[in-house]
Coordinates of C-alpha atoms in Angstrom, one line a residue:
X43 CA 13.8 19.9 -9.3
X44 CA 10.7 21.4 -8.7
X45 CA 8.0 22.6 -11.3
X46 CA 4.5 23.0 -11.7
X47 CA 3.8 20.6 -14.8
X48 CA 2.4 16.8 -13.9
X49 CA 3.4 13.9 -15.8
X50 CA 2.5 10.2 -15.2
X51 CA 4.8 7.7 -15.4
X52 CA 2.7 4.6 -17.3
X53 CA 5.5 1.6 -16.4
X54 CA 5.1 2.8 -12.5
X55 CA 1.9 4.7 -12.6
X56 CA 3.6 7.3 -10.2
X57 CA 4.4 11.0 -11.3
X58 CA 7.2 12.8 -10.8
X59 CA 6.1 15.0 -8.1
X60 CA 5.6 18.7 -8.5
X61 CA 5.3 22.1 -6.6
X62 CA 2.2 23.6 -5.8
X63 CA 3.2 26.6 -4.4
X64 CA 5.0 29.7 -5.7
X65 CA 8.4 30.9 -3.7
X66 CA 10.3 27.5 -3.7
X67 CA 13.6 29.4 -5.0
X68 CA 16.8 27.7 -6.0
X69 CA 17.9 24.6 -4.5
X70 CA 20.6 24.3 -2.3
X71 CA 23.5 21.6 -3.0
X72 CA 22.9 18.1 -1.4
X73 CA 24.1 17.4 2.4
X74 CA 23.4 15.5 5.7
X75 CA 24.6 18.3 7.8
X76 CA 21.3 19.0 9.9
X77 CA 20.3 20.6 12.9
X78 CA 18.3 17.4 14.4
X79 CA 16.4 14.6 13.2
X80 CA 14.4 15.5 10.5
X81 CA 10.4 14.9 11.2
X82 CA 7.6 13.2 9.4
X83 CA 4.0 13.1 10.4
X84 CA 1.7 10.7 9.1
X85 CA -1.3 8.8 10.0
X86 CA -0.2 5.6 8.6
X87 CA 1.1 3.7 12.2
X88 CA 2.4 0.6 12.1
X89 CA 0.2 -2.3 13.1
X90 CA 3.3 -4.4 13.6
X91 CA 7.0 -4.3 14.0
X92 CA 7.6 -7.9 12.4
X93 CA 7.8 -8.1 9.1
X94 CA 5.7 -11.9 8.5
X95 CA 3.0 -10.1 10.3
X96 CA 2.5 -7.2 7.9
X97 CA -0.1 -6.7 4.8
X98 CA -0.1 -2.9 5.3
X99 CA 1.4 0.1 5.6
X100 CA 3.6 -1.0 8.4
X101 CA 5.7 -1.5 5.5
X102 CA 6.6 2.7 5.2
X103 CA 8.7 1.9 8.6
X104 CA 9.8 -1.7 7.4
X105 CA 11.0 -0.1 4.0
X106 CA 13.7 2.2 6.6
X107 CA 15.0 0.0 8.9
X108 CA 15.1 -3.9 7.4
X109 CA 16.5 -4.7 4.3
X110 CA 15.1 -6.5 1.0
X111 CA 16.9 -8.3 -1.7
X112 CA 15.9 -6.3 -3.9
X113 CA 14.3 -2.4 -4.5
X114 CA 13.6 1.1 -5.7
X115 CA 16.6 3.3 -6.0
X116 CA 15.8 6.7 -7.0
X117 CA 14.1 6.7 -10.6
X118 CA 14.3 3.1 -11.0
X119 CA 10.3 1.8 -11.8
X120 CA 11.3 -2.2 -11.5
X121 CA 13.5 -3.6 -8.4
X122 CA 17.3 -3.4 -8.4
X123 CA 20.0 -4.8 -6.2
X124 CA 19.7 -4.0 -2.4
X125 CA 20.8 -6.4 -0.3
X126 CA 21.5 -8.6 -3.0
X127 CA 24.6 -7.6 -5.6
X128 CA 23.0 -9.7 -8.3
X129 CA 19.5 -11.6 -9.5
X130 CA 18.3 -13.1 -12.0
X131 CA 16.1 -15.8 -13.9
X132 CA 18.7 -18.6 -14.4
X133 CA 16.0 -20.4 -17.0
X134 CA 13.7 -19.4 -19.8
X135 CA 10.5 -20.4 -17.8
X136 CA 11.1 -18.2 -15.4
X137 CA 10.6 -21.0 -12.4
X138 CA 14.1 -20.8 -10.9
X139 CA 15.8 -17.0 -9.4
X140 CA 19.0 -17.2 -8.4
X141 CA 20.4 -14.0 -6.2
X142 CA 23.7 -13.5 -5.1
X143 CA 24.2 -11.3 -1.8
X144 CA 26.9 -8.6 -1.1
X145 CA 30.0 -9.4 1.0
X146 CA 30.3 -8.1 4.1
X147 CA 26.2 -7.7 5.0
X148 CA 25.6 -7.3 8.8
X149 CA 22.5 -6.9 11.0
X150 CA 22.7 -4.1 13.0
X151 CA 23.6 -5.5 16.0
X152 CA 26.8 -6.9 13.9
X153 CA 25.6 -10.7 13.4
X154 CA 26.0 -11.5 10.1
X155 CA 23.6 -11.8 7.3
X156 CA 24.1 -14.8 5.0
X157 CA 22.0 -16.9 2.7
X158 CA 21.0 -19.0 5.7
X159 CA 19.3 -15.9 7.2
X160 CA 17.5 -14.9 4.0
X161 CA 16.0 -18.4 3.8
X162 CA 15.4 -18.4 7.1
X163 CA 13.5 -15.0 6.7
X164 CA 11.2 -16.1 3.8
X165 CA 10.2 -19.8 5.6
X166 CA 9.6 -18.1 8.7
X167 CA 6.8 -16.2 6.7
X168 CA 5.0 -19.3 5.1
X169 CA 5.6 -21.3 8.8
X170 CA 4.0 -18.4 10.7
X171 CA 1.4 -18.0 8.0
X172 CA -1.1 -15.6 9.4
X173 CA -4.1 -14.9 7.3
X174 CA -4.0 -11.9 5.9
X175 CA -0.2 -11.6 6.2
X176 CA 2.4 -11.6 3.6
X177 CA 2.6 -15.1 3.1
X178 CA -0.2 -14.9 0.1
X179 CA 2.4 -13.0 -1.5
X180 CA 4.7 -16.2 -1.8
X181 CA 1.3 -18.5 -3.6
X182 CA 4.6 -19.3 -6.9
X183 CA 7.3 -20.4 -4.3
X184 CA 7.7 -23.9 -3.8
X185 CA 11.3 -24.0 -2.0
X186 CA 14.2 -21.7 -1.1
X187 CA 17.4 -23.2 -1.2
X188 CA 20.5 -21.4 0.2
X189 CA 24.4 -21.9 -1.2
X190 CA 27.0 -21.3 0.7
X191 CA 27.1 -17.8 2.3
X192 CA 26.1 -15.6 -0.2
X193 CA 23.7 -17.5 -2.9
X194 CA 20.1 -18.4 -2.6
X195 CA 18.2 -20.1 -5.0
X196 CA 14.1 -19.7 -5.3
X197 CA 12.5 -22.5 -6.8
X198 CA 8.4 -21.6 -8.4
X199 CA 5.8 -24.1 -8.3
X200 CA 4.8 -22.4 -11.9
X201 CA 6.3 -19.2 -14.0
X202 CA 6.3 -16.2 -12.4
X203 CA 7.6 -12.8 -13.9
X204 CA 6.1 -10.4 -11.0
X205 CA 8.2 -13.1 -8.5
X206 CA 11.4 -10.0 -8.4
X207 CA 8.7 -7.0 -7.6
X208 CA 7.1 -9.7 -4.6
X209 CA 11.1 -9.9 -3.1
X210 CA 11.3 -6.0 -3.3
X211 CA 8.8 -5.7 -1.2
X212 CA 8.8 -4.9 2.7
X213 CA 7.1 -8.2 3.6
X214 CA 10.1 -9.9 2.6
X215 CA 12.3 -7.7 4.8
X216 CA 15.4 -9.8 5.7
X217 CA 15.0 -10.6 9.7
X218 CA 18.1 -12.0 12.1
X219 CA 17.7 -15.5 12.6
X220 CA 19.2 -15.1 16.2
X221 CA 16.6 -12.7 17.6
X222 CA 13.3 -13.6 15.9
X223 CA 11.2 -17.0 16.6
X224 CA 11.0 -19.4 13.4
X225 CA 7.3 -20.3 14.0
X226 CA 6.2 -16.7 16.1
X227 CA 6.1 -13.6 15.7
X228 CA 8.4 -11.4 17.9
X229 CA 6.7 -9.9 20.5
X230 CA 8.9 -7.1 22.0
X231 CA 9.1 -3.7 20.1
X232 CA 12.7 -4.0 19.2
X233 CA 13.8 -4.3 15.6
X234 CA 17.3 -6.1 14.3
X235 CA 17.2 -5.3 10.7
X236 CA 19.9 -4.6 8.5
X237 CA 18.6 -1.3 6.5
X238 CA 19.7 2.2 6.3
X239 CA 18.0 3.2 9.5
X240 CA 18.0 1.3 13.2
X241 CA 15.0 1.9 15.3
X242 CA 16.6 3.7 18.5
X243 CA 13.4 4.0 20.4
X244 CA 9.6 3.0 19.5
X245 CA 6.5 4.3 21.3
X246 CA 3.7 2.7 19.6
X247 CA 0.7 4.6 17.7
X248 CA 3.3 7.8 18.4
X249 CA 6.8 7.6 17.2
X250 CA 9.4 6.1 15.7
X251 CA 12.8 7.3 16.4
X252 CA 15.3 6.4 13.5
X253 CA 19.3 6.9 13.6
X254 CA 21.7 5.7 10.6
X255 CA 22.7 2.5 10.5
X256 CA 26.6 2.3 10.3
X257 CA 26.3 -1.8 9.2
X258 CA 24.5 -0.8 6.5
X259 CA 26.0 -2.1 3.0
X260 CA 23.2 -0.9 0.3
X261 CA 21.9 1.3 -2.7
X262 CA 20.4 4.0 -0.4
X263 CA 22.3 7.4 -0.5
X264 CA 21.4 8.6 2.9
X265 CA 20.9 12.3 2.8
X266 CA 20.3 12.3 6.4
X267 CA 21.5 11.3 9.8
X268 CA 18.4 10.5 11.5
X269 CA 14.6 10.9 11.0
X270 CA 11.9 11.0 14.0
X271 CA 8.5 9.6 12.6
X272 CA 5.4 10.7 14.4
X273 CA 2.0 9.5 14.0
X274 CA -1.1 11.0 13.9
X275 CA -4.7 9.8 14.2
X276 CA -5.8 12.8 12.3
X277 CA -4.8 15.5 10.0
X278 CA -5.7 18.5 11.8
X279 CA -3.0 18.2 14.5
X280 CA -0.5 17.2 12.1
X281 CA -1.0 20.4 9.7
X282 CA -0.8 22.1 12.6
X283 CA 2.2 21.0 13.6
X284 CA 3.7 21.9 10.2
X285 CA 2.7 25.3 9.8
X286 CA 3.9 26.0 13.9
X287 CA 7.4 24.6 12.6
X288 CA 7.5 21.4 14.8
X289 CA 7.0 19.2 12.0
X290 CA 9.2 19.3 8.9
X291 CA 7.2 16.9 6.7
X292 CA 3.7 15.9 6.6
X293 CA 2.8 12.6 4.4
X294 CA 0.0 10.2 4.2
X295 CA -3.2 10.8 5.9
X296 CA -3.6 14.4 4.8
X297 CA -7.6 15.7 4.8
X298 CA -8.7 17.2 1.6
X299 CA -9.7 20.4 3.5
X300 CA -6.0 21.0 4.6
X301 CA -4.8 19.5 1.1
X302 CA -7.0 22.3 -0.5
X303 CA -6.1 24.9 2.1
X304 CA -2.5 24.2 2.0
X305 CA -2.1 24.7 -1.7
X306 CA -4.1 28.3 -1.4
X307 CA -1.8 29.4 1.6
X308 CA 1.3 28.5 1.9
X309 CA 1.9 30.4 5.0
X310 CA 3.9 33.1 3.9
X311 CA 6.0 31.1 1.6
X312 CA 7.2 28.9 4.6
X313 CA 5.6 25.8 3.4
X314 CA 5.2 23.6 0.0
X315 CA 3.4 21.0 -1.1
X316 CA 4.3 18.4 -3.3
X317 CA 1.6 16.7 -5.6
X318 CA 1.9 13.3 -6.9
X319 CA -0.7 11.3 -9.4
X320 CA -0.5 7.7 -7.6
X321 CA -1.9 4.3 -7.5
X322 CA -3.7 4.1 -4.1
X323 CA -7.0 3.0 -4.0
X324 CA -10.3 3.0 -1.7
X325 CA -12.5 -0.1 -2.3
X326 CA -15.2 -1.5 -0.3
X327 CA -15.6 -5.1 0.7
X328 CA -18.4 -7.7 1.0
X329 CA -17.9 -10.6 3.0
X330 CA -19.7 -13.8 1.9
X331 CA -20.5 -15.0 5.0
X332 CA -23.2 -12.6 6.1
X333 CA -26.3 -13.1 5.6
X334 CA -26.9 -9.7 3.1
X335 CA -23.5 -8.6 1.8
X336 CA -23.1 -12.2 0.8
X337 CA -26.2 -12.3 -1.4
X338 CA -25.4 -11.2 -4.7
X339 CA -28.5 -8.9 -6.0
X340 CA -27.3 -6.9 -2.5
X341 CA -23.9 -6.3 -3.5
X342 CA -25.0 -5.2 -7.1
X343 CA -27.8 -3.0 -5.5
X344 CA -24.8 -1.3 -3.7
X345 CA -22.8 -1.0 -7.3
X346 CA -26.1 0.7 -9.1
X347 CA -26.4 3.1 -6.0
X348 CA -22.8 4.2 -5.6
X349 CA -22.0 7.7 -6.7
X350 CA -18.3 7.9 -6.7
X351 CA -18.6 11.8 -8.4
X352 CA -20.1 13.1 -5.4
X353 CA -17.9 11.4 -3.3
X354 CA -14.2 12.4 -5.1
X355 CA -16.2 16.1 -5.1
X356 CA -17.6 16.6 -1.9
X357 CA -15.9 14.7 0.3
X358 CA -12.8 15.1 -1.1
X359 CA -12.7 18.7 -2.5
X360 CA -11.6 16.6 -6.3
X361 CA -8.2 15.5 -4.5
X362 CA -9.1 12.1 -5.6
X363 CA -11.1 10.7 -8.8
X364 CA -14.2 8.0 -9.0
X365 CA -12.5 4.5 -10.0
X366 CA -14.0 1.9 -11.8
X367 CA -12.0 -1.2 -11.9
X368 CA -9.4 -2.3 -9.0
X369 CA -6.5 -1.5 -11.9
X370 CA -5.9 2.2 -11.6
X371 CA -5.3 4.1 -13.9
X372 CA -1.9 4.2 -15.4
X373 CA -1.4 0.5 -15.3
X374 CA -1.5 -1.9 -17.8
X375 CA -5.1 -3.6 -17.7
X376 CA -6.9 -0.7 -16.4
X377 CA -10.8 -0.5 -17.4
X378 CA -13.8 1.3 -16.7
X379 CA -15.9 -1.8 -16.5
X380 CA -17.9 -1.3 -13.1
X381 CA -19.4 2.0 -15.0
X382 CA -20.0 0.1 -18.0
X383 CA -22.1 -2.4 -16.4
X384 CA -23.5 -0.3 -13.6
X385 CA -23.6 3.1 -16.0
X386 CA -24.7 6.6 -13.6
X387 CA -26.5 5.7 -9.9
X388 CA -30.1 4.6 -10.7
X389 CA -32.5 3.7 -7.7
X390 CA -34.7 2.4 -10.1
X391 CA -31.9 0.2 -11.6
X392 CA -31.2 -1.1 -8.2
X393 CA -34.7 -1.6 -7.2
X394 CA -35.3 -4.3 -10.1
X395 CA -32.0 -5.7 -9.2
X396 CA -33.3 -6.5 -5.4
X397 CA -37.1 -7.4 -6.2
X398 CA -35.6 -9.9 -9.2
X399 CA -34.5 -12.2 -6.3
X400 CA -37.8 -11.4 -4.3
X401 CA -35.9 -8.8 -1.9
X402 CA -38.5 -6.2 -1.2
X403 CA -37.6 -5.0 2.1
X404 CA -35.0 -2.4 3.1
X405 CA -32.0 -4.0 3.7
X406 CA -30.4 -3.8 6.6
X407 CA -26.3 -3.3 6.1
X408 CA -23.4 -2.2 8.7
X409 CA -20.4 -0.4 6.9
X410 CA -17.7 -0.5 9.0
X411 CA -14.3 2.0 8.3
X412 CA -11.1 2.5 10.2
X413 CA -10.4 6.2 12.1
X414 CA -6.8 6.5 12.0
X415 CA -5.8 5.2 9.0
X416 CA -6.6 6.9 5.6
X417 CA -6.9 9.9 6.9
X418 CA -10.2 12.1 8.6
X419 CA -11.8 12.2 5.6
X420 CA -12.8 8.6 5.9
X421 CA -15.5 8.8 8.3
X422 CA -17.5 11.5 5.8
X423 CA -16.8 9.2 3.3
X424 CA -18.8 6.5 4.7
X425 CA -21.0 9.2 5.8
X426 CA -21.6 10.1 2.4
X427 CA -22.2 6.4 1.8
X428 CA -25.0 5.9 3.8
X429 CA -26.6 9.1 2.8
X430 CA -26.8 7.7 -0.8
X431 CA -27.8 4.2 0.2
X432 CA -30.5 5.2 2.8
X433 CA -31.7 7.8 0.6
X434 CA -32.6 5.2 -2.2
X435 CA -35.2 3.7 -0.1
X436 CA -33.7 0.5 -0.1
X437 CA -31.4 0.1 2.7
X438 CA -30.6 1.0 6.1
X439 CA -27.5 1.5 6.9
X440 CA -25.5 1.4 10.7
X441 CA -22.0 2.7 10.3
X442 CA -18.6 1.4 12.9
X443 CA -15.4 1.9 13.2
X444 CA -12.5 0.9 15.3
X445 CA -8.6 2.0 15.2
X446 CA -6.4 0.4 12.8
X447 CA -5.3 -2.1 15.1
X448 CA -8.4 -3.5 16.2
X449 CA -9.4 -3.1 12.3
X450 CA -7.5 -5.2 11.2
X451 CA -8.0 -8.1 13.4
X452 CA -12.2 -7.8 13.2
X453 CA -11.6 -8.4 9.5
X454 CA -9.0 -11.1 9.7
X455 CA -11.5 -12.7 11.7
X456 CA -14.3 -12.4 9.7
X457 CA -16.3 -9.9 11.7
X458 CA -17.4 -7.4 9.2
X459 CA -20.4 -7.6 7.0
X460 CA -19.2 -4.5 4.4
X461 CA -16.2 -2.9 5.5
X462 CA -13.6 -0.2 3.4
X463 CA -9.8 -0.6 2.7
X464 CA -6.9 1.7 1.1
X465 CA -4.3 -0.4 -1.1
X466 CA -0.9 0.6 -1.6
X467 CA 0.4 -1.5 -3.9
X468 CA 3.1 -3.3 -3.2
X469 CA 4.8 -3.4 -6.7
X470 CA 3.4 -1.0 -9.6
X471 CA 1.8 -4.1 -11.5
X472 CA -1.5 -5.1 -11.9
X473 CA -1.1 -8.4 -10.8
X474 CA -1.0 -6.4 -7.4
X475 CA -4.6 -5.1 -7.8
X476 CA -6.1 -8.3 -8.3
X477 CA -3.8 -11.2 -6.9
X478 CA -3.7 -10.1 -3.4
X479 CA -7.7 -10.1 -3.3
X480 CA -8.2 -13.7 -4.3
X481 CA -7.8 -16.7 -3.2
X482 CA -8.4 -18.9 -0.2
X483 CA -5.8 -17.0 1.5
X484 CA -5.7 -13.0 0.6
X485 CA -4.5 -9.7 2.0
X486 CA -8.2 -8.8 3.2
X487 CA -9.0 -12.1 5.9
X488 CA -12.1 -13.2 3.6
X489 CA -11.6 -15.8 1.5
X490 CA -12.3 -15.4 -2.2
X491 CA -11.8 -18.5 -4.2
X492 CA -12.3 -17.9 -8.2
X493 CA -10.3 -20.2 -10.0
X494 CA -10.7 -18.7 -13.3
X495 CA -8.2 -16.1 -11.9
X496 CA -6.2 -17.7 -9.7
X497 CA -6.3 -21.1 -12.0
X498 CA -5.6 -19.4 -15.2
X499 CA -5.6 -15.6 -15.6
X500 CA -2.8 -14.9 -13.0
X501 CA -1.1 -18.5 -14.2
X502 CA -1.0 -16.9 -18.1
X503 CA -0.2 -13.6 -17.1
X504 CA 2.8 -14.4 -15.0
X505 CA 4.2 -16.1 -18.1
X506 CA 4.9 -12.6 -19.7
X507 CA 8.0 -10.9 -19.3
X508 CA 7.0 -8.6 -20.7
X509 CA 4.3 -6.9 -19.0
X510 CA 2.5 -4.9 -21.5
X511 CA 1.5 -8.4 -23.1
X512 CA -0.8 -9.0 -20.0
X513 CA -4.0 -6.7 -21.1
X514 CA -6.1 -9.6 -21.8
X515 CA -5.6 -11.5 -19.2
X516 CA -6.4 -8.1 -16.9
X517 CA -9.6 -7.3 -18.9
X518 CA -11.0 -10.5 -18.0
X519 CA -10.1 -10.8 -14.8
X520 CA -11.8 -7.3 -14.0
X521 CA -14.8 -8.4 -15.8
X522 CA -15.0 -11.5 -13.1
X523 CA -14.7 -9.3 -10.4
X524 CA -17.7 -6.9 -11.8
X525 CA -19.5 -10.1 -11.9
X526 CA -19.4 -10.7 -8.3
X527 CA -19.2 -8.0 -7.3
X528 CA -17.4 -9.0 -4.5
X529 CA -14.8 -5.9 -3.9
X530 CA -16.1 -2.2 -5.2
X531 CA -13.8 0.5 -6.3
X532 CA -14.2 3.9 -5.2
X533 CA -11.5 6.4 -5.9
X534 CA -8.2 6.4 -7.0
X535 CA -6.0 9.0 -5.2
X536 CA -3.2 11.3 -5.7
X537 CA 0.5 11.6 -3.7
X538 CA 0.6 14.5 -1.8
X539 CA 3.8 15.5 0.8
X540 CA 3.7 18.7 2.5
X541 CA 7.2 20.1 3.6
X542 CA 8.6 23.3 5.3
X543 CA 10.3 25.2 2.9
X544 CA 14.1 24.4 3.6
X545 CA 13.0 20.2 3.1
X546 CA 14.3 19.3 0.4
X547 CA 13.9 15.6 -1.6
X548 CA 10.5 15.3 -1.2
X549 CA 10.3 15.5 -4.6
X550 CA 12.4 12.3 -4.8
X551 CA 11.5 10.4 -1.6
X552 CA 8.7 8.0 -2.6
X553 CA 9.1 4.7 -4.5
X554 CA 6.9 3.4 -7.3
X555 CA 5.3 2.1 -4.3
X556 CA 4.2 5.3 -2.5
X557 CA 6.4 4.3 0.2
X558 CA 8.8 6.8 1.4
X559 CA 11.9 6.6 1.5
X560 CA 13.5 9.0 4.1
X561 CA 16.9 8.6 3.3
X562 CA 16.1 11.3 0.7
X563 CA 14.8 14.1 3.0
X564 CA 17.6 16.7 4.4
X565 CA 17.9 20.2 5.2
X566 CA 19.5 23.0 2.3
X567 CA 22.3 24.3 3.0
X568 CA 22.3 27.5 1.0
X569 CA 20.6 29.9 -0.9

């Protein structure tokens, strides 16, 4: 139920989510009698409709309509059955994982889904191999073997405890064999997935229209008959659209400005929002291959300059709070070591950092941020930026942006000198805030090899079970990324859905993930 008290959750670093705003009432009793499709707004579009394409938050769409082995029911912080009735480690090294499906699974256009098609789903990922797709998720898997109809065996190159939390994700969405290419990636905008949802009709960068799925054999508890997603390039429009009734739920993207306003008026009592402390972070990233951001005095000059305060106050009314390390608070591993090296913004600090290497000029660096991803707020923030790194003396800064989907691709491709990115994480570890970074091949497009991470940190860590045992291995690795400097930290932000007042579930709806699960959302019934 609702209530105004916030409490983090340490084993998912997700809260449960509480009511802002006075007038909620009484609850009504659970249904998915509706008058309609219920609607979400967000600004989180997908850049892809195939799942061995996606790195991103495509995966809020991919969690509704395809179906993983494993996942979050409601309350659960580490993955359970979905698709599969059964999994486990079948040896004490934790090197082989054995799941066993449910009978009966269908696609939804009523082909079957076996162990063939799982296997098939997971090699198509590594065969396609797309840099910066999912496939540097699967770094431990060395084979997948299926048995029969129902069992499928993983085989690990090496131990790995976080391998359950990488098959719960999205990016290992289970795909039909029959309609999508083993070595490319669909091209159509037609989806054939076996998850709660189908996707009836698909108008890219604008909707998604999702009905229920009658194949569907799975944990979700579908609350709803269908949801229509709508996306938004800003927030504005999509508040608007809340408070004029056309919208029932507004998630992901929401400005600070209508964050603040939203919780001071709740127009009339017809609105609420619900506030979340999450795991998302905002990060900045150098690329080694230019000829400044790859120099690393410049990137430290950047560190000493940053003031994260100002930023999480005045750009983002204190909706968010400065980070210091890429493990957020409320994981295991978390630290505060960029302040600790860096300490408060000093120009003079940075100075002596630049003329040390002999750089005495004002150095020239373009920040580049996308416009319809994170949210409006985003191009202040890199406004604010270059205000604080122009005003040092020391560098001159030229700011660019693109939409998401051209984003992405310039930085798969290497184009950006400094450019900014949002995580999500994909499982509520911390393996997930410093794996996915690293290595040749990485969720960001720009390789990062640092073998005392991915050669032995990661390695030791993924040995653990257990994974309060991994705080060592965490430390150091944070204190190796300080070192280079190569990624900087920025904020870590809160959840925050806004809902018309007869929404219910939104207190329920997002995973340990962030990602939302709209099986969860209906309308009440009574007061």
């Amino acid at each position: 139920m609702f209530n105004r008290n916030r409490c983090l959750r340490q084993t998912a670093a997700i809260a449960s989510i509480s009511t802002l705003v006075a007038g909620c009432g009484v609850l009504s009793s659970d249904s998915s009698d509706s008058t309609g499709p219920i609607t979400v707004g967000t600004t989180s579009a997908p850049s892809t409709l195939d799942p061995a394409a996606s790195w991103d938050q495509s995966w809020e769409l991919f969690r509704n309509i395809y179906q993983t082995l494993l996942s979050y029911p409601v309350g659960a912080t580490t993955p359970q059955p979905d698709a599969a009735d059964n999994c486990r480690f079948t040896d004490s090294s934790n090197t082989t994982y054995r799941c066993e499906l449910r009978r009966g699974l269908k696609f939804s256009d009523g082909h079957a889904l076996d162990a063939a098609a799982v296997k098939y789903s997971i090699d198509r990922i590594r065969k396609i191999n797309l840099n910066g797709g999912p496939a540097g998720l699967l770094g431990s898997l060395d084979r997948v073997q299926a048995l029969g109809d129902t069992e499928v065996v993983f085989h690990l190159n090496q131990p790995d405890a976080t391998f359950p939390f990488v098959l719960a994700t999205p990016a290992m969405s289970i795909v039909d064999p029959q309609k999508y290419p083993a070595a490319a990636l669909r091209k159509d905008d037609k989806v054939d997935g076996s998850g709660p949802y189908t996707l009836q009709s698909y108008e890219d960068g604008k909707k998604a229209e999702l009905v229920r799925n009658g194949n569907y054999k799975g944990y979700a508890d579908r609350k709803n008959d269908a949801v229509t997603i709508r996306y938004y390039r800003e927030s504005a429009p999509m508040v608007a659209d809340l408070r004029k009734g056309t919208l029932d739920v507004a998630f992901r993207g929401l400005d600070a400005d209508d964050i603040v306003d939203l919780q001071k008026h709740d127009a009339n009592g017809k609105l609420q929002i619900n506030e979340g402390a999450g795991i998302e972070i905002n990060y900045l990233v150098f690329n080694p291959k230019d000829r400044w951001a790859g120099n690393t005095a410049v990137r430290k000059a950047v560190a000493q300059l940053v003031d994260r305060g100002a930023i999480a106050h005045k750009v983002y009314k204190d909706t968010v709070e400065p980070l210091y390390s890429m493990v957020p608070k409320g994981l295991t591993g978390h630290t505060t070591d960029f302040f600790d090296d860096f300490g408060s913004p000093s120009v003079t600090k940075a100075r002596r950092i630049l003329t040390d290497v002999g750089i005495k000029q004002r150095v020239p660096l373009t920040l580049w941020y996308t416009t319809d991803r994170y949210g409006s707020s985003t191009g202040l923030e890199f406004a604010e930026l270059k205000r604080q790194l122009e005003s040092s003396g020391l560098f001159t800064v030229t700011l660019k942006s693109r939409p998401w989907k051209t984003y992405v691709t310039g930085y798969q491709k290497g184009e950006y000198p400094v450019f900014g990115r949002g995580w999500f994480p994909d499982f509520p570890d911390p393996d997930n805030f410093i794996a996915p970074f690293v290595g040749d091949q990485n969720a960001l497009g720009t390789p990062y090899p640092e073998p005392e991470i991915t050669g032995r940190l990661l390695p030791e860590s993924r040995r653990q079970s257990d994974r309060a045992d991994v705080v060592q291995e965490f430390e150091r690795a944070q204190q190796v990324l300080v070192r280079d400097a190569r990624l900087l930290p920025l904020w870590q932000g809160k959840q925050y859905v806004a809902a018309s007042d007869d929404i219910s579930g939104a207190e329920q709806a997002l995973d340990p993930s962030t990602i939302m699960m709209m099986w969860q959302l209906y309308r009440k019934t009574s007061w």
